[in-house]
XYZ file of C-alpha atoms in Angstrom:
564
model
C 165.376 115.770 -131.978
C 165.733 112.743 -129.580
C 167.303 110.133 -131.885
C 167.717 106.402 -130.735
C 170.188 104.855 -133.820
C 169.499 101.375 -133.856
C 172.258 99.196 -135.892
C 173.152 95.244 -136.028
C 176.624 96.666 -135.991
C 178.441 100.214 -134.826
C 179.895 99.853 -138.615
C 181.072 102.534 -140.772
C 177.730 104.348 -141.866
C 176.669 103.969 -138.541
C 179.392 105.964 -137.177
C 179.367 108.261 -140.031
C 174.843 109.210 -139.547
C 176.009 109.604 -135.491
C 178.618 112.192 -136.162
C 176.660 113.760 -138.867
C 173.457 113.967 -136.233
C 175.305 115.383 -133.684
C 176.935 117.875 -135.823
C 173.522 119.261 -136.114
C 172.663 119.283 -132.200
C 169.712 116.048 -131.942
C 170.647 113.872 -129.531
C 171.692 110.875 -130.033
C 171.866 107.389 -128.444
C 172.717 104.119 -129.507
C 171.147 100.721 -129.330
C 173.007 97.373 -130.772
C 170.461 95.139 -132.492
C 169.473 91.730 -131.122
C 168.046 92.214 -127.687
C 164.565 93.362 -128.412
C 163.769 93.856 -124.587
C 166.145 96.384 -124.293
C 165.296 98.625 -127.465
C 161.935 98.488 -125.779
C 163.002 99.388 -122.389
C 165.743 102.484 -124.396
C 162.435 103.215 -126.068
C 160.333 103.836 -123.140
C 162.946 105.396 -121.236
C 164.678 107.666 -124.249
C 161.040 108.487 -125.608
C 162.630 109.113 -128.699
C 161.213 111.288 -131.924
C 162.291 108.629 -133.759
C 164.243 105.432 -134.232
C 166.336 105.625 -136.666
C 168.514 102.166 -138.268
C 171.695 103.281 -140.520
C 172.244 99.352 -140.912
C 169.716 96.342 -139.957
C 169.735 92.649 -140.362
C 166.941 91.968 -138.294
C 163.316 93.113 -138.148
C 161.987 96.050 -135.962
C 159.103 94.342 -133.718
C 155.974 95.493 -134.404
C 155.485 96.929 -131.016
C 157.726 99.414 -131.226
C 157.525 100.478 -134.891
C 153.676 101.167 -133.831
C 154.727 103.658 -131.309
C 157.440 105.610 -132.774
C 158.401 106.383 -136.364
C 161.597 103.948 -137.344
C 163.360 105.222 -139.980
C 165.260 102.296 -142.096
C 168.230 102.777 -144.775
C 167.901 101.126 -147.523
C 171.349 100.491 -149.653
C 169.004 100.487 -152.576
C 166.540 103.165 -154.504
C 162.962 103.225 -154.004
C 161.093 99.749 -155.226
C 164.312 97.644 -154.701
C 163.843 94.878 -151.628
C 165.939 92.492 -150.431
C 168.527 91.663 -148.092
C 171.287 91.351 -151.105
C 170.636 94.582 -152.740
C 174.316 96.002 -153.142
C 175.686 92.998 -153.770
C 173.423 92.407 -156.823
C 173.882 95.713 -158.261
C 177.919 95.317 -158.237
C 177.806 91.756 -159.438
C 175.674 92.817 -162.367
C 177.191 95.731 -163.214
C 174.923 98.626 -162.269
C 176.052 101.645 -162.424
C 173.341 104.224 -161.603
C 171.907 103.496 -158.264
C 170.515 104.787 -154.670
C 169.510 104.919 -150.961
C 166.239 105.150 -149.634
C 165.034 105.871 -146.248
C 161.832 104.131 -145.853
C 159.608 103.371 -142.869
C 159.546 100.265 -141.069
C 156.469 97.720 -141.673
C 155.408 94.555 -141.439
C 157.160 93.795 -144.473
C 161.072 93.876 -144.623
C 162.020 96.799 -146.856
C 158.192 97.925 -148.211
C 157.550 100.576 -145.902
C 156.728 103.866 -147.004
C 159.864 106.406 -148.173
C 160.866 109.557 -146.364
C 163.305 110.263 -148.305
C 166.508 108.924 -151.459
C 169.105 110.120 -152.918
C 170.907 108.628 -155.898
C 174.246 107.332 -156.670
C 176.972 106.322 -158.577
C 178.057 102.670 -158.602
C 182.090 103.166 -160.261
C 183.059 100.440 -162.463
C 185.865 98.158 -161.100
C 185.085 98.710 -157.485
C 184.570 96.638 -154.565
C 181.031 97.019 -152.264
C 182.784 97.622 -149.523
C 184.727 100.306 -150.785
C 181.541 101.834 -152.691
C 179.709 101.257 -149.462
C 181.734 103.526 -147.445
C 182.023 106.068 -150.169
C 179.010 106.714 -152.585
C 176.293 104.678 -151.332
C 177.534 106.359 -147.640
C 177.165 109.761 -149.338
C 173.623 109.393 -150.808
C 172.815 107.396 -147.066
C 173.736 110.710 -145.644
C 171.967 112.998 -147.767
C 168.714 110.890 -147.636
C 168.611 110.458 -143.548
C 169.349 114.230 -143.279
C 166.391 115.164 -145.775
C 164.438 112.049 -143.835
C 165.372 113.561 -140.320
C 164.298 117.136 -141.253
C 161.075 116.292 -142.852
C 159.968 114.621 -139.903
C 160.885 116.851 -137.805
C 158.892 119.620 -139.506
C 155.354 117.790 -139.151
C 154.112 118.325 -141.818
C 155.264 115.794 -144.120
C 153.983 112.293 -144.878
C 155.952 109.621 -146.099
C 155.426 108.120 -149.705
C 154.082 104.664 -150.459
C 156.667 102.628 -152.898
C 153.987 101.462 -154.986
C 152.423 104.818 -155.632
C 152.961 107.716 -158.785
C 155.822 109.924 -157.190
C 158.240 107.125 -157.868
C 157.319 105.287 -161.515
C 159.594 102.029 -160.820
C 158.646 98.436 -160.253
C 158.808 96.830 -156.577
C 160.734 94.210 -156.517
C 161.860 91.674 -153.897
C 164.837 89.469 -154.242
C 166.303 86.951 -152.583
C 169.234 86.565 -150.355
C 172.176 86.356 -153.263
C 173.548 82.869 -152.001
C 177.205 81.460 -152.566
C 175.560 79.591 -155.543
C 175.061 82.569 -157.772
C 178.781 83.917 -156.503
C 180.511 81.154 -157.647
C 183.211 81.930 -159.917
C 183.316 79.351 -162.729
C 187.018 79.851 -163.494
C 187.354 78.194 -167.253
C 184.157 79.932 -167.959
C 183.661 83.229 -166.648
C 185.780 86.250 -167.672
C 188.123 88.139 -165.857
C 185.663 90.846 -165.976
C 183.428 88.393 -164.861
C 185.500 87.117 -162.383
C 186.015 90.765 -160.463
C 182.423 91.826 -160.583
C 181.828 88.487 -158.197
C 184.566 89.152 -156.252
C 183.746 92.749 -155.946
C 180.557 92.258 -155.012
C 181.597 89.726 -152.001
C 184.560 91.685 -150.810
C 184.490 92.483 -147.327
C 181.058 89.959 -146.707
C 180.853 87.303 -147.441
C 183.404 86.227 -149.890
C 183.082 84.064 -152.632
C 183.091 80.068 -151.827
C 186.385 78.267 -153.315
C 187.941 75.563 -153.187
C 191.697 75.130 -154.125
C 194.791 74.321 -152.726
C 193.291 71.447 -150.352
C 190.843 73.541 -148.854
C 187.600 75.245 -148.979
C 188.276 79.520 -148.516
C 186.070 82.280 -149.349
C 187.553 84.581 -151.438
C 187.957 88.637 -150.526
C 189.094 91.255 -153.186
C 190.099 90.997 -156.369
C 192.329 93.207 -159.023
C 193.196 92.307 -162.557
C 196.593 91.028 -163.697
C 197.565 92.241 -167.446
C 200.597 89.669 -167.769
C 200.438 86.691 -166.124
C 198.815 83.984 -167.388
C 197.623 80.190 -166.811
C 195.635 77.252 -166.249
C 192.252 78.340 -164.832
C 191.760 78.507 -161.367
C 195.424 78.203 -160.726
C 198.005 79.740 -158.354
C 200.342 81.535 -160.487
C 202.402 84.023 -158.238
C 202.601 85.947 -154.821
C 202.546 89.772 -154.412
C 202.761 91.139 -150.758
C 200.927 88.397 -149.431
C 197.995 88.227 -152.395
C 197.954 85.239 -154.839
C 197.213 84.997 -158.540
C 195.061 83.356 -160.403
C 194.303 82.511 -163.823
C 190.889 82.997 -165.367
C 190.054 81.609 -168.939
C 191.451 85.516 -170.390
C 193.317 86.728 -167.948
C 194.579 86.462 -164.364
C 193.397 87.914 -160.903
C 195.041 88.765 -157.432
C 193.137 87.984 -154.878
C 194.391 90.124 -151.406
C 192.699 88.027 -148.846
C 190.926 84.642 -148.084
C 189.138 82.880 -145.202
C 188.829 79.202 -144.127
C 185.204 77.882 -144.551
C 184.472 77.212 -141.025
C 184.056 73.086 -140.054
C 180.975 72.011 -138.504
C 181.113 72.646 -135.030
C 184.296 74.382 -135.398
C 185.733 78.064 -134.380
C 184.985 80.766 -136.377
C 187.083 81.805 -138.945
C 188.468 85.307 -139.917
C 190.233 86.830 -143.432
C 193.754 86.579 -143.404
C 196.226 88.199 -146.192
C 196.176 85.000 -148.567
C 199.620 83.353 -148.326
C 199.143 83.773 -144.562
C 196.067 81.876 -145.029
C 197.265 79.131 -146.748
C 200.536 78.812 -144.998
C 201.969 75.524 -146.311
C 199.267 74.674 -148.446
C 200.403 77.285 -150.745
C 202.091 75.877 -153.787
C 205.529 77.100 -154.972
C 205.514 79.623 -157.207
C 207.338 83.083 -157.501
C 206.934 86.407 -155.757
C 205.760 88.475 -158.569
C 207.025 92.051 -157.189
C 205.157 95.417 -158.619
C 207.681 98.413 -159.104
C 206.629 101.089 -156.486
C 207.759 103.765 -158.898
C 206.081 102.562 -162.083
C 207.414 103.782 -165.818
C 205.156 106.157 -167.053
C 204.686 104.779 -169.869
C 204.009 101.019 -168.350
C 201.366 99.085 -167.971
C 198.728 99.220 -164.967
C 199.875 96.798 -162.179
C 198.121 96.144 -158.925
C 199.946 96.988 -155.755
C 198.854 97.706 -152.639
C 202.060 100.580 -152.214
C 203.231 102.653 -154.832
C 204.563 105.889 -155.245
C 204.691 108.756 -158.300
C 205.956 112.431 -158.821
C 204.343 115.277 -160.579
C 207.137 118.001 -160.211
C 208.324 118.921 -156.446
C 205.508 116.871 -155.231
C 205.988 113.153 -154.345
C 202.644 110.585 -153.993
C 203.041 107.924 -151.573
C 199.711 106.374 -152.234
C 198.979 103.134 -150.344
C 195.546 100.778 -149.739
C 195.209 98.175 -147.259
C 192.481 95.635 -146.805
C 190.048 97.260 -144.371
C 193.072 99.649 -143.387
C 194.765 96.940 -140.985
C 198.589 97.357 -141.338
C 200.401 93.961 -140.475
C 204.096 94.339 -139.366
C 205.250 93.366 -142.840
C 202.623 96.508 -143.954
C 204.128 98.899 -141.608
C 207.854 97.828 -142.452
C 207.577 98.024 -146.415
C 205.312 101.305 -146.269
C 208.222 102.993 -144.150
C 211.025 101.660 -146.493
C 208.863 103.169 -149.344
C 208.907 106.455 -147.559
C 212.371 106.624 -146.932
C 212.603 105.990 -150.670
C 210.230 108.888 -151.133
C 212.933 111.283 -148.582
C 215.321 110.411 -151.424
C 213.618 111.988 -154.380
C 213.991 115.161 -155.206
C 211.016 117.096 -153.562
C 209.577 119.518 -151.387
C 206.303 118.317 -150.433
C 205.109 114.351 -150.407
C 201.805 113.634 -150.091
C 200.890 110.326 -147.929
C 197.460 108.572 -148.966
C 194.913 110.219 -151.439
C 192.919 107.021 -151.957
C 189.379 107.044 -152.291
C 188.939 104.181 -149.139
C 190.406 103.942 -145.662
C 193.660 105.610 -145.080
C 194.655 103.618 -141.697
C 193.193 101.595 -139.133
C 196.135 100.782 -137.275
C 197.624 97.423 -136.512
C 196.169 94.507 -138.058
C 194.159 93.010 -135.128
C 193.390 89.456 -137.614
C 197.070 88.431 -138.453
C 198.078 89.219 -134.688
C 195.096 87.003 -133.858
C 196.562 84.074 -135.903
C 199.826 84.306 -134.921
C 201.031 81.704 -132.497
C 202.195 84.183 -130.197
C 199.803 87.173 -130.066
C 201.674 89.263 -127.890
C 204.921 88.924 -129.637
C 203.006 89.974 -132.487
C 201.042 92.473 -131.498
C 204.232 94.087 -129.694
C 205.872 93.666 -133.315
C 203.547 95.502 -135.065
C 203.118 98.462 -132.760
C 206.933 98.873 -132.851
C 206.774 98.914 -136.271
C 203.913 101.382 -136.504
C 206.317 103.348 -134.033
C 209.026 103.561 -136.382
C 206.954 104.321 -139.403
C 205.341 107.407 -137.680
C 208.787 108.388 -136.000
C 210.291 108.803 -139.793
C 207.034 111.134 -140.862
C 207.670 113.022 -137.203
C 211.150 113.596 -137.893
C 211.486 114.654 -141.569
C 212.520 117.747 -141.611
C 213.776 118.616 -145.279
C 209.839 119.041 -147.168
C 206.448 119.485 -145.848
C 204.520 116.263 -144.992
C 200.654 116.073 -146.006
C 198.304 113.600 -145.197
C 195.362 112.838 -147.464
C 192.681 111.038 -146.033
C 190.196 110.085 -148.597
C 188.199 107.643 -146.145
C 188.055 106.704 -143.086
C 190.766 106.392 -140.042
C 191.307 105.084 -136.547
C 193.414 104.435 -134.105
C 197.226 104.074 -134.887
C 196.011 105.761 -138.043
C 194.692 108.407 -136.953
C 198.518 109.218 -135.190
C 200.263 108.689 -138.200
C 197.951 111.056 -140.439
C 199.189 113.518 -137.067
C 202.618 112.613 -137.407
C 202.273 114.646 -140.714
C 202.504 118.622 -140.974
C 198.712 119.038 -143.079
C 196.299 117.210 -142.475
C 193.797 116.960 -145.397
C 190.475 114.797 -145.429
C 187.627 114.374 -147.609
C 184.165 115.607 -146.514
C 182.326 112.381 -145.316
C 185.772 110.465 -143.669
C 185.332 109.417 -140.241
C 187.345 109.669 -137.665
C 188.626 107.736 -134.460
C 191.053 109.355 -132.552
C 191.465 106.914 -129.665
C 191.973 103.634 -128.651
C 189.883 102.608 -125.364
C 187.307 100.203 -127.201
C 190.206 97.524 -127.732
C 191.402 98.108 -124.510
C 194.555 99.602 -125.702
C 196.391 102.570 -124.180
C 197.634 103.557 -127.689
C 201.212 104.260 -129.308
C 202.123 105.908 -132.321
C 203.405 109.277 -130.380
C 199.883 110.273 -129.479
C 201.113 111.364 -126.608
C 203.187 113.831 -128.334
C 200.975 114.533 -131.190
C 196.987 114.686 -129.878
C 197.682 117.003 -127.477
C 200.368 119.525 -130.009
C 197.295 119.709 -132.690
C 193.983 120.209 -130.106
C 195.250 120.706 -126.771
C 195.579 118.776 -123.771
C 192.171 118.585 -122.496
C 190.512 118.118 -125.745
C 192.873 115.284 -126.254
C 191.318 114.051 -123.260
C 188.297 114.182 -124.063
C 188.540 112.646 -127.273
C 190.643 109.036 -125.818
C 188.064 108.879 -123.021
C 184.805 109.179 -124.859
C 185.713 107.343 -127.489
C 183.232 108.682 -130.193
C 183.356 109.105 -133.689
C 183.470 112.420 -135.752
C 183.096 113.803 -138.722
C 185.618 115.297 -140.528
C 183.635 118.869 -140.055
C 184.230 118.254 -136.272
C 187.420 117.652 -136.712
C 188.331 120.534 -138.532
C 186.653 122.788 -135.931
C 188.794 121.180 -133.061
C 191.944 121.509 -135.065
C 192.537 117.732 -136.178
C 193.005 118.068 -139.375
C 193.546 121.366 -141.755
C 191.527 121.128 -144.494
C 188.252 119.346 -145.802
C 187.637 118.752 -149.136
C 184.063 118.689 -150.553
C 184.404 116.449 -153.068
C 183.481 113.315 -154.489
C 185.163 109.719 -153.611
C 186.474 110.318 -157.145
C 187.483 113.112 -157.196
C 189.534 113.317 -153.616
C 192.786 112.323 -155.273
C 192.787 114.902 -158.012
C 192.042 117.737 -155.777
C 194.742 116.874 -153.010
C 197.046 116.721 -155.920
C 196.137 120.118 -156.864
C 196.044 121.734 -153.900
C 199.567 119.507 -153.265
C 201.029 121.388 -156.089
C 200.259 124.498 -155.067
C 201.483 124.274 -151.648
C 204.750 123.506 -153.427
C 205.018 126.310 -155.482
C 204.068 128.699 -152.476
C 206.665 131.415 -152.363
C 206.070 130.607 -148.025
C 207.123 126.810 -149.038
C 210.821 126.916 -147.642
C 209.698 129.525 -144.857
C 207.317 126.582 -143.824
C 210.252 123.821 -143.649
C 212.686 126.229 -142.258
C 210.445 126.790 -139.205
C 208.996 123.152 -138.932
C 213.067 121.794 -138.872
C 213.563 124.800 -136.080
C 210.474 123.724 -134.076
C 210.968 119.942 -134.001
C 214.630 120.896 -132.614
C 212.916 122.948 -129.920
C 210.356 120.142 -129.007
C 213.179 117.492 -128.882
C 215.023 119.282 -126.640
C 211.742 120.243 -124.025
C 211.504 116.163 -124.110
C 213.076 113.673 -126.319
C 210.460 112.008 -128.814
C 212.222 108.701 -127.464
C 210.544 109.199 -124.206
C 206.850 109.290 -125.413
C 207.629 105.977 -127.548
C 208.840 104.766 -123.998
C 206.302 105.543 -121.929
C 203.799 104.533 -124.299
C 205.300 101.050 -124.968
C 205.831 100.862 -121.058
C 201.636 100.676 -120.757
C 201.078 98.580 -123.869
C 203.983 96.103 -123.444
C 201.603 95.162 -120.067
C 198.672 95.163 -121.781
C 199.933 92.792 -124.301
C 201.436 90.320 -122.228
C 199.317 90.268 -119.843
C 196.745 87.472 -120.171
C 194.145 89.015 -117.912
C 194.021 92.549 -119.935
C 191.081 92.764 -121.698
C 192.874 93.905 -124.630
C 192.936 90.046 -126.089
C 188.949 88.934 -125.219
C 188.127 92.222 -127.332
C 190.601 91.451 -129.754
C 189.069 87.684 -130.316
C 185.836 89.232 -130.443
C 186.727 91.764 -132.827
C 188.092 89.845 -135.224
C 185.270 86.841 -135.207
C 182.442 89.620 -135.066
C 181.150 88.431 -131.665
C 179.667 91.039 -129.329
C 182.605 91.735 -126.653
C 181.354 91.905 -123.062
C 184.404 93.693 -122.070
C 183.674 96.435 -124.661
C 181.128 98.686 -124.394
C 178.012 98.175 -126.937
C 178.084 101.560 -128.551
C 178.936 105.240 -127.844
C 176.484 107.311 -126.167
């Protein structure tokens, strides 16, 4: 089928229901919401099957919706309206929920359904996270199911209010900062979570402390520490604290409320944030090796062994890795080279495994090209240690999504592993970035030179089926967000105990020795740096307009809308 995908943003999903699409052979374009003159004119010159909208803020105009099926996803099951719908659920504490793939009408979100598929909604979790995970899985299914019964012609859509579905419509209102706010004498730290859960990435939950107003992003519970309500208690890796009326939170990432008239503003790791507005108080460190026997602690790197097999497991906001990131993640790997093991496993979350440098904390910093230059040298060094260990096998486990710089360092590994339904985005070009991270070295070793190529120059997402088939990773997994972590573990421990095991490191140690000596890995971290040091300092690269724009969500003229 002709597909035009129609989003208000080229997010995660998005990406995700384009790979999927083209795995099956439609074609498929894209159109960025907000210029209704040019979906018409894409309509009338695409003459689509269908339009089809993975993610929409805005309404279809009636014009078009009359002349072509448009297919809308719903992050909710059938009966549920509202602009809010995820949000609810995870602030209330819903745990069986759905998608729905309904037809566009007149009326936001009470268009007939083509097709749902239901879902999970894991305690303790944070929308975003569930968003990319479950709620992306049971997106998936439905637009599949939605896609092939339209294409077969003989199938008509379901109205919400009729018999096949036995549920109440209902229509609710934009959840506003006044039913987020976190009453912190009051509410419990169970309380407290489920708002900031349901906030996480957008918006964030409206604040004020510390002599500002700052909207809140991420939460994760504290068993010790305790306090005043609502105050600052203690730093962890740039989180804060806080006391609740039971408990105590930590609370990764805030942004300023933006001033009247003022510049947008953009989430920051917390003490960064608050800079000297931040009271004194202690830097309450997490062990990265945790007693087994100890309590749960929140930590954003940490590391465990079962047997030969070392877990390097670590979770960054939105899968940016700041220079301070990159520096502590490679000082916890070189902690990891010192245990006794023959295999160590890098990631196995259930969210994003890397997105590369942290585009928002080089944005704030007063000089962006220092920092920016900092942080891909420290990326650098963190992939050089995975490239060169030589002693035990290296796995990656990608249990979401990855792009860019982390794409390169899941490479740097010798296995690649990924969970059925991670993205990837091997390439750099939309930020107007040459790239660094060895790609150089690393792209071409695991699909070739010209596929490598292709992949920097179109720019595209895939799925991780596609990149199996083109050799980019190893192995998918098709498994549950949930259940990604177990499995890689498994399959971790077996790899160990293969009687092949020291064969394998034997030949990867005699390998790297024969690359190094065909060309130093030195001299692809040279003549990467070479193009990105000039792209950094620079003023007139475009590299910092699409940065800016990036990180305040503004549409980047520099940067093309979306993939075709």
């Amino acid at each position: 089928m002709r597909i035009l995908l129609l989003a208000s943003a080229f997010n995660s999903l998005s990406q995700r229901v384009h790979a999927e699409l083209r795995d099956l052979r439609h074609t498929v374009e894209v159109r960025l919401a907000g210029d209704d003159a040019a979906l018409r004119e894409d309509v009338r010159r695409l003459e689509p099957d269908c339009v089809l909208a993975p993610m929409l803020r805005s309404a279809i105009p009636r014009d078009v919706w009359s002349a072509v099926p448009c297919l809308v996803v719903h992050p909710g099951p059938p009966g549920d309206r509202g602009p809010s719908s995820l949000d609810r659920a995870v602030q209330e504490g819903v745990s069986e929920w759905g998608v729905t793939v309904l037809q566009a009408e007149e009326e936001m979100d009470a268009g007939p359904v083509w097709a749902w598929a239901p879902c999970r909604l894991v305690p303790g979790l944070g929308k975003g996270d569930l968003y990319r995970n479950e709620v992306s899985d049971a997106a998936v299914r439905a637009v599949l199911l939605a896609v092939e019964r339209l294409a077969s012609g003989d199938y008509a859509p379901r109205p919400q209010h009729g018999p096949d579905w036995r549920v109440a419509v209902r229509t609710r209102p934009f959840l506003r900062q006044e039913e987020r706010r976190i009453d912190w004498a009051g509410h419990s730290t169970e309380e407290v979570l489920r708002r900031l859960h349901a906030a996480d990435s957008q918006p964030g939950v409206l604040d004020a402390f510390c002599g500002g107003e700052w909207y809140l992003h991420g939460g994760h519970p504290e068993p010790g520490l305790r306090g005043r309500p609502g105050d600052v208690l203690a730093t962890r890796d740039g989180a804060v604290c806080r006391a609740t009326s039971d408990g105590a939170v930590w609370i990764p990432e805030l942004r300023r409320r933006r001033a009247p008239g003022g510049p947008e503003t953009f989430r920051l790791p917390a003490v960064t944030a608050l800079g000297p507005l931040l009271p004194r108080v202690p830097e309450f460190s997490a062990p990265l090796m945790p007693a087994e026997d100890g309590r749960p602690e929140w930590a954003d790197v940490h590391y465990r062994e079962e047997g030969p097999v070392g877990f390097l497991q670590f979770s960054f906001p939105g899968g940016a890795m700041s220079t301070e990131q990159c520096r502590r993640l490679l000082s916890a790997y070189r902690f990891a080279l010192g245990r006794p093991t023959s295999v160590v496993v890098l990631g196995g979350g259930r969210d994003f495994f890397s997105n590369g440098i942290h585009l928002n904390v080089i944005e704030a910093a007063p000089d962006p090209a220092g920092e920016s230059w900092a942080n891909i040298t420290a990326m650098d060094d963190l992939v050089a240690e995975v490239l060169t260990t030589t002693d035990r096998l290296v796995v990656a486990a990608l249990g979401g999504n990855a792009a860019a710089g982390g794409v390169m360092l899941a490479l740097a590994a010798d296995e690649v592993w990924c969970r059925r339904g991670a993205v990837l985005n091997p390439h750099y070009r939309l930020m107007g970035l040459y790239g660094s991270e060895y790609w150089t070295y690393s792209l071409p070793r695991r699909v070739g030179a010209a596929e490598a190529e292709r992949l920097t120059a179109q720019a595209l997402p895939l799925s991780s089926a596609t990149a199996q088939r083109i050799g980019l990773v190893d192995r998918v997994l098709p498994c549950g967000p949930q259940e990604f972590g177990p499995a890689a573990a498994r399959l971790a421990g077996l790899l160990a105990a293969s009687p092949t095991a020291q064969q394998r490191i034997a030949a990867k140690k005699a390998a790297r020795e024969h690359d190094e000596l065909a060309r130093p890995l030195a001299a692809y971290r040279e003549e990467e740096l070479a193009v990105m040091r000039q792209q950094f300092f620079s003023p007139e690269e475009p590299y910092h307009a699409l940065r800016s724009a990036f990180v305040r969500k503004r549409p980047a003229t520099a940067r093309s809308a979306a993939p075709r």
